[in-house]
Short mmCIF file of C-alpha atoms and ligand atoms in Angstrom, two decimals:
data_model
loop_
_atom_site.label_atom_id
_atom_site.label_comp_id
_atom_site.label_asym_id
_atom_site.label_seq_id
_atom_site.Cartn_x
_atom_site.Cartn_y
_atom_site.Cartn_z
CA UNK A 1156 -4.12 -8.87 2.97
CA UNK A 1157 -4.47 -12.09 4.79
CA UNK A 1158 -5.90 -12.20 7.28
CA UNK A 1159 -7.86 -10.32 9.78
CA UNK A 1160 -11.36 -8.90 11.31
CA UNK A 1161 -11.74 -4.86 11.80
CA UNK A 1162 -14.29 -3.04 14.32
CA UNK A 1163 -15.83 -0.05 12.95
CA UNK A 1164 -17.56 2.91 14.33
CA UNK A 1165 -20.65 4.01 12.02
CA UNK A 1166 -20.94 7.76 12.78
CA UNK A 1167 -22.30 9.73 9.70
CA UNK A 1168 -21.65 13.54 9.57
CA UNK A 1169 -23.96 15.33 7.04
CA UNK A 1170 -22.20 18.20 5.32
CA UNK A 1171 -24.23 21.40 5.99
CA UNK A 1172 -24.18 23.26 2.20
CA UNK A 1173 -24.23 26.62 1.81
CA UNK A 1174 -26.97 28.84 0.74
CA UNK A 1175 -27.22 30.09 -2.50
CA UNK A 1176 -27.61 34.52 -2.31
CA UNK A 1177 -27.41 35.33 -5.51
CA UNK A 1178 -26.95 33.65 -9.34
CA UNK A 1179 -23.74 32.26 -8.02
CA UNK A 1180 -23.90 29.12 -4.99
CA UNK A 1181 -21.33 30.68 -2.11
CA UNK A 1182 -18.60 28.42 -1.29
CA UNK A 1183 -19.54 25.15 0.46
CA UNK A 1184 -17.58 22.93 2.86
CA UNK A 1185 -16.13 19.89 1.23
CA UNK A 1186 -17.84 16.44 2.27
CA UNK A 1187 -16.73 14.86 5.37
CA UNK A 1188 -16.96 11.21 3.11
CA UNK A 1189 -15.88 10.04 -0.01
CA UNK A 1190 -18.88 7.96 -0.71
CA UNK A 1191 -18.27 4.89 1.12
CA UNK A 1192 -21.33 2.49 1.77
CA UNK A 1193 -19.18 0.47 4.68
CA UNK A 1194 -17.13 3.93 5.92
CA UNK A 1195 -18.95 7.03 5.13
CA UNK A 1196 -16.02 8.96 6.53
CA UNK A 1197 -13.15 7.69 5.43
CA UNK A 1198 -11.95 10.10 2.27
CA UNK A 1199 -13.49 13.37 1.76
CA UNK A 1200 -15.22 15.40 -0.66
CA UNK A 1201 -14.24 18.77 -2.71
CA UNK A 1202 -10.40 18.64 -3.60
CA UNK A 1203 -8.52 15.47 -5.29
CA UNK A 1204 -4.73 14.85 -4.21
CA UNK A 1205 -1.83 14.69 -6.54
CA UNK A 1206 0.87 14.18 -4.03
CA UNK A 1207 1.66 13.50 -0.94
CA UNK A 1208 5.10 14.75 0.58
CA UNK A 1209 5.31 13.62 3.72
CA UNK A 1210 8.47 14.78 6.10
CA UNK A 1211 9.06 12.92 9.30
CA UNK A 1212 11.39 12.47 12.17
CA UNK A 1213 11.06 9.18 14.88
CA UNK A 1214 12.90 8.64 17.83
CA UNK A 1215 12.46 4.94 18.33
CA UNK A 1216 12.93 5.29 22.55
CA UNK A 1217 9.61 7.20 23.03
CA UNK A 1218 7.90 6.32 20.04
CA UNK A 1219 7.58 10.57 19.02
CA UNK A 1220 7.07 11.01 15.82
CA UNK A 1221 6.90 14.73 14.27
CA UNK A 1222 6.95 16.65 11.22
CA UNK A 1223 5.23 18.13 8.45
CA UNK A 1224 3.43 16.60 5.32
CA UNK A 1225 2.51 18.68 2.24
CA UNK A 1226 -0.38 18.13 0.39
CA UNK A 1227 -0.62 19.17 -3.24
CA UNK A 1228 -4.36 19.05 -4.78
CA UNK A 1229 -6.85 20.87 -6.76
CA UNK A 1230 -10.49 21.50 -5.88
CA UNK A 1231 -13.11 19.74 -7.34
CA UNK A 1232 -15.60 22.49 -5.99
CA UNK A 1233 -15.63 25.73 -4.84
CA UNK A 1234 -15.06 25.18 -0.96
CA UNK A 1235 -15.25 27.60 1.75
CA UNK A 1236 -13.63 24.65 4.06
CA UNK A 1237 -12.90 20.74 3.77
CA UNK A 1238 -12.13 17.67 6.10
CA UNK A 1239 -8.91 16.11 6.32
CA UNK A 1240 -8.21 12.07 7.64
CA UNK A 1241 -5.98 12.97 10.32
CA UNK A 1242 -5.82 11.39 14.19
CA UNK A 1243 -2.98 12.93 15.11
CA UNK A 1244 -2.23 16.21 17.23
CA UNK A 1245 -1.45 19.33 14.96
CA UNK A 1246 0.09 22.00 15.91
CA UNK A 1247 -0.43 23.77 12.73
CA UNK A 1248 -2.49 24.09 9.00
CA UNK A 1249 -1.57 26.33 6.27
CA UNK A 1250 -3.24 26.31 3.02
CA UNK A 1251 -2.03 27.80 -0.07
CA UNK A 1252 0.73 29.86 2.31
CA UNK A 1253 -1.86 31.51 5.05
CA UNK A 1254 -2.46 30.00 8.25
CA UNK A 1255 -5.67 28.17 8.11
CA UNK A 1256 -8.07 27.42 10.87
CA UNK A 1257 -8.65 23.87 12.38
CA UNK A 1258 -10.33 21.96 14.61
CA UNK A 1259 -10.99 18.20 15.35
CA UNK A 1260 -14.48 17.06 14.23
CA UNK A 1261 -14.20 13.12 15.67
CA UNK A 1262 -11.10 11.19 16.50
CA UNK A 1263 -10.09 10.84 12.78
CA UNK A 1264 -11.56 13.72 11.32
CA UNK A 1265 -9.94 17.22 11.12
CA UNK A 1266 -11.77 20.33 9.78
CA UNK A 1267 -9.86 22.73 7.57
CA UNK A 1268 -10.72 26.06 7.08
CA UNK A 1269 -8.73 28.15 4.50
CA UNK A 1270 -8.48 31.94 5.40
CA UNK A 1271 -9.62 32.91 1.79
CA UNK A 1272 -12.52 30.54 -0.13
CA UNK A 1273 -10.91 28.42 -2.73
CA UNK A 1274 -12.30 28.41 -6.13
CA UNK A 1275 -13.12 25.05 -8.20
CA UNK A 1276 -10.29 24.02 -10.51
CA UNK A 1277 -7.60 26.39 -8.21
CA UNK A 1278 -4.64 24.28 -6.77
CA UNK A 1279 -4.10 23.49 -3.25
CA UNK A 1280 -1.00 23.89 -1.33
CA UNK A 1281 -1.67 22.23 2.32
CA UNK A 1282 0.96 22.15 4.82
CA UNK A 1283 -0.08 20.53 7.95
CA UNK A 1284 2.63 20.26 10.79
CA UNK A 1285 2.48 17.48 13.88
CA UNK A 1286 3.82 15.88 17.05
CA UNK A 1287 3.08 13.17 18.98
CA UNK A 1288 3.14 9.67 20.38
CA UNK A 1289 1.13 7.59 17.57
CA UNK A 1290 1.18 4.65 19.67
CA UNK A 1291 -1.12 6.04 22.04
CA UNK A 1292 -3.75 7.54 19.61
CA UNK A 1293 -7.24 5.72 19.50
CA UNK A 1294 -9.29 6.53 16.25
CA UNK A 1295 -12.11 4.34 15.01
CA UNK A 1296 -11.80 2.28 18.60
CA UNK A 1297 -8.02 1.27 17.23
CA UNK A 1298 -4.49 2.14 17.25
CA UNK A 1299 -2.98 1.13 14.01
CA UNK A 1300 0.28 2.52 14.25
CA UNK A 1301 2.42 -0.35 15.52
CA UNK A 1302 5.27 0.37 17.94
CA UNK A 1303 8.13 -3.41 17.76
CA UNK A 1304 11.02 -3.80 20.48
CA UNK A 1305 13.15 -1.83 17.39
CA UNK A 1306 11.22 0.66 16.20
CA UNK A 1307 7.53 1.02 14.32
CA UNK A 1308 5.31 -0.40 11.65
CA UNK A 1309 2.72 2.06 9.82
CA UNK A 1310 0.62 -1.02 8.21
CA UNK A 1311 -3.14 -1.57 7.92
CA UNK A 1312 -5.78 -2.07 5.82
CA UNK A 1313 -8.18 -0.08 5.65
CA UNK A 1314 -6.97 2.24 8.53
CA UNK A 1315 -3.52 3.56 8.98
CA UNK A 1316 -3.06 6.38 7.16
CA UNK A 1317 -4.63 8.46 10.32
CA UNK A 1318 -1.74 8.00 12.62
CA UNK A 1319 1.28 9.18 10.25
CA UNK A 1320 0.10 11.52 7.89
CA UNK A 1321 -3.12 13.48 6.95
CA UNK A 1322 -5.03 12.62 4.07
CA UNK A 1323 -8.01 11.95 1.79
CA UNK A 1324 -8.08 8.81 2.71
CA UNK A 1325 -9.57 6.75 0.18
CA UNK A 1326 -8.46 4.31 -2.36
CA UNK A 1327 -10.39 6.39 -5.30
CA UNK A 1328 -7.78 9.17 -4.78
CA UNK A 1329 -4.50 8.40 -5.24
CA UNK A 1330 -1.49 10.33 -5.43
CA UNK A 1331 2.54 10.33 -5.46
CA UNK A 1332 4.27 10.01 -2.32
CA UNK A 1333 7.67 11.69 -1.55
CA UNK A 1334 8.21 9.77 2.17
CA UNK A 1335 11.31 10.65 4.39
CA UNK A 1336 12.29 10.23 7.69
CA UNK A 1337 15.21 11.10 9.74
CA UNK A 1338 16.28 8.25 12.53
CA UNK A 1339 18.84 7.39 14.67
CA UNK A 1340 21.93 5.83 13.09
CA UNK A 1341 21.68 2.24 12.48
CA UNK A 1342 17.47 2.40 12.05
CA UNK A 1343 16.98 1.30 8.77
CA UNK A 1344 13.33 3.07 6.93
CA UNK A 1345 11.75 1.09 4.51
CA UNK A 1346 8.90 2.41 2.64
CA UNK A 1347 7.30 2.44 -1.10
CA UNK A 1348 8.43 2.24 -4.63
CA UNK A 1349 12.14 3.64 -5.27
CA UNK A 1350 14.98 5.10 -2.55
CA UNK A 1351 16.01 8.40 -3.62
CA UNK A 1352 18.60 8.68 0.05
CA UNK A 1353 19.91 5.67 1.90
CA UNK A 1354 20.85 6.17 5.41
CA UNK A 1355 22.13 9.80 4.37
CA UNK A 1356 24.19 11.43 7.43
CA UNK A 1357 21.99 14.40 8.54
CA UNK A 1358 23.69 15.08 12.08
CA UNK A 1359 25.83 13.46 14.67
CA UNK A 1360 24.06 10.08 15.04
CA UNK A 1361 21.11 10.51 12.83
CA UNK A 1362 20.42 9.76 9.20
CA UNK A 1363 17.55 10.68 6.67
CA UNK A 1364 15.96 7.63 4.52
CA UNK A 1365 13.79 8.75 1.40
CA UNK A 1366 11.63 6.58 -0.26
CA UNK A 1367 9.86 8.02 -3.96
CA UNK A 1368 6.50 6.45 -5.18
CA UNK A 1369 6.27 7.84 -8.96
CA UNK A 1370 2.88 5.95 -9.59
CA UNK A 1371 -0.49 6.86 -8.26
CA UNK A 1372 -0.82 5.31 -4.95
CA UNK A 1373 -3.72 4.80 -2.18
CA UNK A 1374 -3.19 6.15 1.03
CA UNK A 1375 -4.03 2.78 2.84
CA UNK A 1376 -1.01 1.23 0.65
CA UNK A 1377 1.32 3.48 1.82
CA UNK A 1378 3.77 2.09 4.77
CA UNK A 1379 6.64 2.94 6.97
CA UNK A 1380 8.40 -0.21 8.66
CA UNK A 1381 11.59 1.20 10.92
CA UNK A 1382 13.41 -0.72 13.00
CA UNK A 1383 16.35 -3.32 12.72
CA UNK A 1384 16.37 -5.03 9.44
CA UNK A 1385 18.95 -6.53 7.33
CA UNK A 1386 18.24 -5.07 3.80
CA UNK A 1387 19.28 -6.21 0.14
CA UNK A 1388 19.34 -3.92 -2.90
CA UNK A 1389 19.57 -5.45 -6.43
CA UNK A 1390 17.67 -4.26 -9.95
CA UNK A 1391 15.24 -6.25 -12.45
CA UNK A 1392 15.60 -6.99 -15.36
CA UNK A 1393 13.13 -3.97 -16.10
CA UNK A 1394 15.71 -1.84 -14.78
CA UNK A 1395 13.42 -0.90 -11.25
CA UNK A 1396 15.09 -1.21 -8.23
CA UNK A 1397 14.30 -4.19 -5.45
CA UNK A 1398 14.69 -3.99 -1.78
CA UNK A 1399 14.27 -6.51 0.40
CA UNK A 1400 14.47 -6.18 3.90
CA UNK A 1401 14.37 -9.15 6.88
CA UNK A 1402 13.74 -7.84 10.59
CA UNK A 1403 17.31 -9.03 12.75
CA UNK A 1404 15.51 -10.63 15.35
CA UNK A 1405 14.26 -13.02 13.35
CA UNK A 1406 15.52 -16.02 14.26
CA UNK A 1407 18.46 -17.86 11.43
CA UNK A 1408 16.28 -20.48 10.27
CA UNK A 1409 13.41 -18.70 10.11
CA UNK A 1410 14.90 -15.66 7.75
CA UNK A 1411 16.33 -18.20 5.52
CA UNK A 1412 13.25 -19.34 5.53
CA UNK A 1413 11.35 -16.10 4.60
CA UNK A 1414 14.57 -15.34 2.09
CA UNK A 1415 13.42 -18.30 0.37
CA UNK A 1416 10.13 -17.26 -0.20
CA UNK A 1417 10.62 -13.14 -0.64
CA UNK A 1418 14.06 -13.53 -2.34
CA UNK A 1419 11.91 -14.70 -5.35
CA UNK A 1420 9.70 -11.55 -5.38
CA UNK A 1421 11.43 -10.49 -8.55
CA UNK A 1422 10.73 -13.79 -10.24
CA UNK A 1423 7.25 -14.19 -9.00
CA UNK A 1424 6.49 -10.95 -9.80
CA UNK A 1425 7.15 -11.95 -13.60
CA UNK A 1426 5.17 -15.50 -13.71
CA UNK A 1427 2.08 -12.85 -12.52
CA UNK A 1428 2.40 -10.69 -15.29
CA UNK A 1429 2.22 -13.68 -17.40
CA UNK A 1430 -0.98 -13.94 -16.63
CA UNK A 1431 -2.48 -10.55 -15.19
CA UNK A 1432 -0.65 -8.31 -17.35
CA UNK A 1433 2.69 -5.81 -17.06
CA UNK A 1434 3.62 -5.39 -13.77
CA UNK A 1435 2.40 -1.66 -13.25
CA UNK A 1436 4.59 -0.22 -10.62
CA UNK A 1437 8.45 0.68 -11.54
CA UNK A 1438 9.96 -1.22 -8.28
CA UNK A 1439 9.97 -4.68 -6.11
CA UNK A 1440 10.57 -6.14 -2.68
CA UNK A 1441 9.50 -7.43 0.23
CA UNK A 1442 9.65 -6.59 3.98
CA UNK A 1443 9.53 -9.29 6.62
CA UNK A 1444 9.00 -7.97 10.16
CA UNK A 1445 9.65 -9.81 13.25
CA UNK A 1446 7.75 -12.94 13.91
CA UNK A 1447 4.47 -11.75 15.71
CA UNK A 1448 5.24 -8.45 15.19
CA UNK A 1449 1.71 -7.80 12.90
CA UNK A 1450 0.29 -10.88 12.62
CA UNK A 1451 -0.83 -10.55 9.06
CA UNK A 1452 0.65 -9.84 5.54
CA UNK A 1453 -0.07 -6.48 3.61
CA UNK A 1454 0.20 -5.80 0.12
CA UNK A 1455 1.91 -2.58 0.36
CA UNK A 1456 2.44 -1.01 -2.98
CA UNK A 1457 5.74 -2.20 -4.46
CA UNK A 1458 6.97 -4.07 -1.36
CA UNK A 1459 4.68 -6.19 0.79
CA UNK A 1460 5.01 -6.45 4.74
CA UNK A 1461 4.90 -10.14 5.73
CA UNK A 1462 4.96 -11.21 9.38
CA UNK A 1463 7.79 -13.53 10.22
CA UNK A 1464 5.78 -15.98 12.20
CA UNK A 1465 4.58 -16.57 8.18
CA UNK A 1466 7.57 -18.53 7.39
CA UNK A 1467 8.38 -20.79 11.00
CA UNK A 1468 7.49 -23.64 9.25
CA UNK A 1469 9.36 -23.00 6.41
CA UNK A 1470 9.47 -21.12 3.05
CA UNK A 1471 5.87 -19.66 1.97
CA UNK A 1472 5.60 -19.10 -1.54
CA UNK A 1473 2.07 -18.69 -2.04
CA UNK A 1474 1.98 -16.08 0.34
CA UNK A 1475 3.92 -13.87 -1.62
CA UNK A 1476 2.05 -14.92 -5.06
CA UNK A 1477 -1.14 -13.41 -3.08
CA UNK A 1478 0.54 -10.27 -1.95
CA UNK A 1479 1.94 -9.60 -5.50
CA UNK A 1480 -0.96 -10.66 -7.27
CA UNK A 1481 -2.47 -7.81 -5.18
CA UNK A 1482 -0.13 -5.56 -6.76
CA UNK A 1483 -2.57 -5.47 -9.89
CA UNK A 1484 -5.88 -6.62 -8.05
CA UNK A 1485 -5.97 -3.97 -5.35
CA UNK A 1486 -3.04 -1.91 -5.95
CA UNK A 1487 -2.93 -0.88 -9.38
CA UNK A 1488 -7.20 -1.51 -9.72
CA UNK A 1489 -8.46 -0.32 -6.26
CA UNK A 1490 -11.58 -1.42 -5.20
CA UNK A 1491 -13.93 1.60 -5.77
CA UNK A 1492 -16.34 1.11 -2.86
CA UNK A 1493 -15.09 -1.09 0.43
CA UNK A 1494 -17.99 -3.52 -0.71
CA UNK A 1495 -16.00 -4.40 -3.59
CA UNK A 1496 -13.29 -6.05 -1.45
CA UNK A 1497 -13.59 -9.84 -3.14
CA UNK A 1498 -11.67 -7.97 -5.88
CA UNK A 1499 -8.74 -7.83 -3.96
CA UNK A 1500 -9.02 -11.30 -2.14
CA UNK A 1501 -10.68 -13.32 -4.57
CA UNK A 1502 -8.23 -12.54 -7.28
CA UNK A 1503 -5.63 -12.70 -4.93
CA UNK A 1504 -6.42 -16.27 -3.62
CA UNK A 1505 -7.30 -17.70 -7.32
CA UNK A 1506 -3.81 -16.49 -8.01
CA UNK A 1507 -2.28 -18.92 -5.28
CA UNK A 1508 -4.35 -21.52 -7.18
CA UNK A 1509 -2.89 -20.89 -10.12
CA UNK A 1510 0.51 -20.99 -8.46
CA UNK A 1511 0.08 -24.39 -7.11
CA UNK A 1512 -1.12 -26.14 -10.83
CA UNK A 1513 2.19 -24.13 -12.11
CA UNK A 1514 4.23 -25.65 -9.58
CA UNK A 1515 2.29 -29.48 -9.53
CA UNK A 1516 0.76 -29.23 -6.43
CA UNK A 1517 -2.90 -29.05 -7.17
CA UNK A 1518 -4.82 -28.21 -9.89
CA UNK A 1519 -6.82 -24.91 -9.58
CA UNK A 1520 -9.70 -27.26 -10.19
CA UNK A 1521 -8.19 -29.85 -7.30
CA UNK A 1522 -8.69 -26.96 -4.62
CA UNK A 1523 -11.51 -25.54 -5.99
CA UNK A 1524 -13.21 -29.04 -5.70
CA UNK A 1525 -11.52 -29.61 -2.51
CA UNK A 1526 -12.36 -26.34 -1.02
CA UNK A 1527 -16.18 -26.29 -2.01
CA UNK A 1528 -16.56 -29.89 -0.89
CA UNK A 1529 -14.77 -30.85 1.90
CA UNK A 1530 -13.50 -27.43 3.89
CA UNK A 1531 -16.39 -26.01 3.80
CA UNK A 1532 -19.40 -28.20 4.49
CA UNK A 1533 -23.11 -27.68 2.67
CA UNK A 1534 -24.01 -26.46 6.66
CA UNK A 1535 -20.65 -24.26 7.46
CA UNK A 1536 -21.72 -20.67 7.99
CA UNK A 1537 -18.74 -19.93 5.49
CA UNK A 1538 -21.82 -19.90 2.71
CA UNK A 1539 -23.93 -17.29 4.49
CA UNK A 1540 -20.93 -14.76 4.32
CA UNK A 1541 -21.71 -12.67 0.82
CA UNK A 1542 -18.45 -12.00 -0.73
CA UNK A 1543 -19.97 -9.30 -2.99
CA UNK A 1544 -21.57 -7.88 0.16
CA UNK A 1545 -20.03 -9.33 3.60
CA UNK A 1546 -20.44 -5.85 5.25
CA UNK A 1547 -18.18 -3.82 7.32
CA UNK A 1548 -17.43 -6.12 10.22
CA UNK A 1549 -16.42 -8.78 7.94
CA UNK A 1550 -14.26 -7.36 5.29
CA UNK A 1551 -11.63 -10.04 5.46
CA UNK A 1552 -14.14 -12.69 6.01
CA UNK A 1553 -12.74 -16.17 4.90
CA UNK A 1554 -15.89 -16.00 2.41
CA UNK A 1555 -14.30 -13.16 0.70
CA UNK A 1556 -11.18 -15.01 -0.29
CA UNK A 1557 -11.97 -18.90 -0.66
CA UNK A 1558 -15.44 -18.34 -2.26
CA UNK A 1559 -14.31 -15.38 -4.10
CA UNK A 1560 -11.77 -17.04 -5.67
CA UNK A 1561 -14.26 -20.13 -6.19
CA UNK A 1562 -16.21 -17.53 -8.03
CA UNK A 1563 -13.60 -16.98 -10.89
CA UNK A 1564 -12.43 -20.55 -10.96
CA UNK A 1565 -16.35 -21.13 -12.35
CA UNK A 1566 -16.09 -18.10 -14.14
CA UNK A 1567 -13.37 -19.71 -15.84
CA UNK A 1568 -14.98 -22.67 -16.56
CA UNK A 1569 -18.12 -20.75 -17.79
CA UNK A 1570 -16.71 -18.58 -20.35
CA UNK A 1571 -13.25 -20.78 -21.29
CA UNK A 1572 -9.54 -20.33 -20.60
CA UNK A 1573 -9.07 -17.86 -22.96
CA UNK A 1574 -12.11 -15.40 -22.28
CA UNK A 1575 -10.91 -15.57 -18.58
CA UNK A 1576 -7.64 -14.99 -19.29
CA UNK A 1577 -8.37 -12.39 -21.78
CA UNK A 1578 -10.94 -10.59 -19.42
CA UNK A 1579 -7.97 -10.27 -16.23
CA UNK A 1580 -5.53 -8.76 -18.20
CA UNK A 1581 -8.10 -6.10 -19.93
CA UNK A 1582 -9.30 -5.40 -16.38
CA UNK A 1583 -6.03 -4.70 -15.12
CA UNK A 1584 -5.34 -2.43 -18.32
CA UNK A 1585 -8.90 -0.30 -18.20
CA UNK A 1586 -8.14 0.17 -14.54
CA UNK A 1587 -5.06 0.46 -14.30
CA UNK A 1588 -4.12 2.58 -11.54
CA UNK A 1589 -7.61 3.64 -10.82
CA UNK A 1590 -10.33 1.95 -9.13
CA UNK A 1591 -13.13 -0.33 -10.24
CA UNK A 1592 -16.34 -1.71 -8.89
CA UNK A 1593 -18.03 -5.27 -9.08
CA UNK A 1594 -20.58 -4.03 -12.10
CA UNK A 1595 -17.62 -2.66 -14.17
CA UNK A 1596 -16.10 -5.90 -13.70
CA UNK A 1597 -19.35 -7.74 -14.76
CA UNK A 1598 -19.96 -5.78 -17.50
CA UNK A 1599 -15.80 -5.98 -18.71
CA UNK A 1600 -16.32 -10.01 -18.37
CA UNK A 1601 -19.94 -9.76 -20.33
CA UNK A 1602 -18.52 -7.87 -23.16
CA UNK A 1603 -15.22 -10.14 -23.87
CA UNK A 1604 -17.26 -13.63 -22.99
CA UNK A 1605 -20.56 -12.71 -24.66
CA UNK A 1606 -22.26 -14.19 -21.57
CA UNK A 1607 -25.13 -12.80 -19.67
CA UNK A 1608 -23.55 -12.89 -15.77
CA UNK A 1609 -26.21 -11.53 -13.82
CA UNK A 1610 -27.88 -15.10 -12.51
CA UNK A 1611 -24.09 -16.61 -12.06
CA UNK A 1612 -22.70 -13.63 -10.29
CA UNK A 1613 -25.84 -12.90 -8.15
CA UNK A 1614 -25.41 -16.64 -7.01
CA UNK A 1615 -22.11 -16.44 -6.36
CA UNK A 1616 -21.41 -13.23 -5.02
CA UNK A 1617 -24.66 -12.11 -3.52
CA UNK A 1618 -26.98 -14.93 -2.45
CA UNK A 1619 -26.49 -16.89 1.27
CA UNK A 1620 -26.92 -20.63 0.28
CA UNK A 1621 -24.14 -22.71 -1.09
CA UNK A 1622 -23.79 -22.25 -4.98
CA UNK A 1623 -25.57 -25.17 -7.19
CA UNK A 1624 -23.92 -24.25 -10.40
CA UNK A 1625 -20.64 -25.81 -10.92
ZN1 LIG B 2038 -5.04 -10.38 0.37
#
C-alpha cells in the first residue's frame, strides 16, 4: 500500500474454555483472535478456511448490497462454537446444512454457534446470508467499504473484508475465492485473479460478473471495484489472463496517463521476477479508480487498485513496480503478525529503487544516500518510528517504507549482491503463499550470508536513533 494512517480500537475478548468432565475436554468455543500482537481480534481461532465463495448482488442507486457467501473449512479443534469477521447485518447462519445460532459480539465480531459440536479434523460447510447498506456500517471506528458517484470500491488494508463478506480475517489463513456479483447492465465488476463470466445476461437489465482466485489468497487482498470503467483483456506470455480496467470519469489525459504506467503491468511484472523470483499468481492487471476516489494504491492480489489522482502529473511507473513487487512481498509471503509490516513496504520501496538504477535514474545507492542524508535529517522524528515495531497506529508510517527499504539496501551491501539476491528469491520460494515473520527472515538471510544479523537488524529495525552503520 502507499500510503495511509489507520485508527484502531484495542478491545480484547478472552475466550472462556470449556471444562474438562471426563478423560475427554468437551467442545470449546473457537478464539475470538488469531494471534495478533497489534489486532487481537482480527482472524479467529479453531477452523482454517479453504475457500471462500462469495455470492453478491449491488444496486449501485442505494448502495444495497445482499447475498450469501459460503465458507468451506475444517476445524482445527473440537469447537462447540467459533467467531466469524463479519460487520454486516445477517439475516441468517447455517453450518454444515442446520441453522446455526448467532449473535453480534462487537461491531466486527459475529458469534457462531453450530446446532451439533463439531469435531477436530471434520469439514465445515458455513453459509451465512446478508443485506444491507455497507456504506453506512461503522466497525473498528471506520467504514471501509467505499461508495464513488458510479458504484463501490471494497479496498483496504488491513480492514475491509468486514463490510462484504464474513471471514477469518487474517493474512495467516488464506483461501480460494469464487467472487460474483450481479449488477445493473453497463456496471462493469472487477475483482481477483481470472474471469470465469463477463457481463453474463442474468435478467432484463442486469448481468452477473465472476471473478476465480485459484491461489491461496488473504482476505484483506481480496477486492471488489464496480462502477464505470473502461476495461482491456489480453493474455501473457505465461498464458494467464490480464485485465486492466480505467474508471470513465477519469479525465483523457489523465487515463493515458495511468495507461502508460498500468498498461506495462505485464512487462513489469516480468523485470520483478527477474529478481524476486516466478511470479506466483496465474493472472495480471491493474485497476485505476477515479481520481480521489481512494486516495491510496492497494496491492490487491493479481490486480492492484491505484487512485487516479496517482497519475495527474503524468505516467507513474514506480508506483506500479511497488504494488507488484507486493505481489511476492505481501501477497504471495504475508506478513505473519501485523508487526511484521516492513516486509511488505520495505521490500516494496527497495523494489522502486531498484527500478530507478534499471531505468538510469538513480542508483539504489543514490537514494539510499539521498534519503538517509538529506530527507530525513539526524533530528527528523522519521528515526524514532521502529519499522520492525512502529505499532498499531502507525502501520504505514513513512519509517516503515523509506527506512525499511534503507534496511535491505545495507543488507545488501553487508552480505554482497549475490547473497542478497540469492536470499529474496529463497524467501519468496520457502514462503510462498504462506506467511512469514521478521525472525524467519533473519534467520533465511543468516543461513545463505553466513552473517550473524542480530546487532545490524536490531539497529535497523528495532532501535529509535538514526543508524551509524552504513
Ligand atoms: Zn506498499
Amino acid at each position: 500500500m502507499l500510503r495511509r494512517t489507520v485508527t484502531v480500537t484495542a478491545a480484547v475478548l478472552a475466550a472462556v474454555l470449556g471444562v474438562p468432565t471426563g478423560s475427554q475436554a468437551a467442545p470449546a468455543p473457537g478464539s475470538p483472535g488469531a494471534g495478533d500482537v497489534y489486532y487481537p481480534e482480527y482472524g479467529n481461532g479453531g477452523y482454517d478456511v479453504a475457500h471462500y465463495d462469495i455470492r453478491l448482488r449491488y444496486y449501485p442507486d442505494t448502495d444495497r448490497l445482499t447475498g450469501t457467501t459460503t465458507i468451506l473449512a475444517s476445524a482445527t479443534q473440537d469447537l462447540s462454537r467459533f467467531n466469524l469477521d463479519f460487520a454486516l447485518a445477517t439475516k441468517s447462519v447455517r453450518v454444515n446444512n442446520r441453522a446455526a445460532g448467532f449473535a453480534r459480539q462487537s461491531d466486527h465480531e459475529l458469534v457462531v454457534t453450530p446446532a451439533r459440536a463439531i469435531a477436530k479434523g471434520a469439514p465445515l460447510t458455513i453459509v451465512v446470508e446478508y443485506d444491507d447498506i455497507p456504506s453506512n456500517v461503522v466497525a473498528a471506528g471506520l467504514t471501509s467499504w467505499n461508495r464513488t458517484p458510479d458504484g463501490a470500491l471494497a479496498v483496504n488494508e488491513p480492514e475491509i473484508a468486514w463490510w462484504w463478506y464474513p471471514s477469518n480475517d487474517h493474512p495467516t489463513d488464506k483461501a480460494s475465492f469464487d467472487v460474483s456479483v450481479l449488477v445493473p447492465d453497463g456496471v462493469e465488476v472487477i475483482s481477483n485473479g481470472a474471469p470465469t463470466r463477463w457481463a453474463a445476461p442474468v435478467f432484463d437489465g442486469w448481468s452477473r460478473w465472476s471473478w476465480r482466485q485459484d491461489k491461496p489468497q488473504a482476505t484483506y487482498l481480496t477486492f471488489l471495484a464496480i462502477g464505470d470503467f473502461d476495461t482491456y483483456q489480453d493474455t501473457s506470455a505465461d498464458g494467464s489472463p490480464i485485465v486492466t480496467a480505467y474508471n470513465t470519469r477519469l479525465d483523457a489525459v489523465t487515463a493515458a496517463a495511468a495507461k502508460s504506467s498500468v498498461e506495462r503491468s505485464d512487462e513489469i511484472t516480468d523485470w520483478l521476477a527477474g529478481h524476486f523470483g516466478p511470479y506466483p499468481f496465474g493472472a495480471r492487471g491493474g485497476v485505476v479508480t477515479g481520481a480521489g476516489d481512494q486516495g491510496f494504491a492497494l496491492e490487491t492480489q493479481t490486480r492492484p487498485v491505484y487512485d487516479g489522482r496517482s497519475f495527474i502529473r503524468g505516467s507513474n511507473n514506480s508506483l506500479v513496480v511497488h504494488e507488484l513487487a507486493h505481489q511476492w512481498f505481501g501477497d504471495s509471503v504475508s506478513v505473519g503478525q501485523w508487526k511484521d509490516i516492513w516486509l511488505n513496504e520495505g521490500f516494496a520501496s527497495y523494489a522502486q529503487w531498484l527500478w530507478s538504477e534499471d531505468q538510469g535514474e538513480g542508483t539504489a545507492a543514490e537514494i539510499a544516500d539521498y534519503v538517509y542524508s538529506t530527507v530525513y535529517p539526524a533530528d527528523s522524528e522519521f528515526w524514532q518510528v521502529l519499522p520492525g515495531d512502529p505499532g498499531p497506529t502507525r502501520l504505514f508510517d513513512g519509517a516503515v517504507y523509506d527506512r525499511g527499504a534503507l534496511t535491505l539496501h545495507h543488507l545488501r551491501e553487508l552480505v554482497g549482491d549475490e547473497d542478497f539476491f540469492a536470499i529474496l528469491k529463497a524467501w519468496t520460494e520457502a514462503k510462498k503463499h504462506s506467511a512469514g515473520t521478521t525472525p524467519e527472515f533473519q534467520a533465511l538471510a543468516e543461513r545463505i550470508s553466513g552473517v550473524d544479523l542480530d546487532a545490524f537488524l536490531q539497529e535497523w529495525l528495532y532501535t529509535p536513533a538514526v543508524p551509524t552503520s552504513v
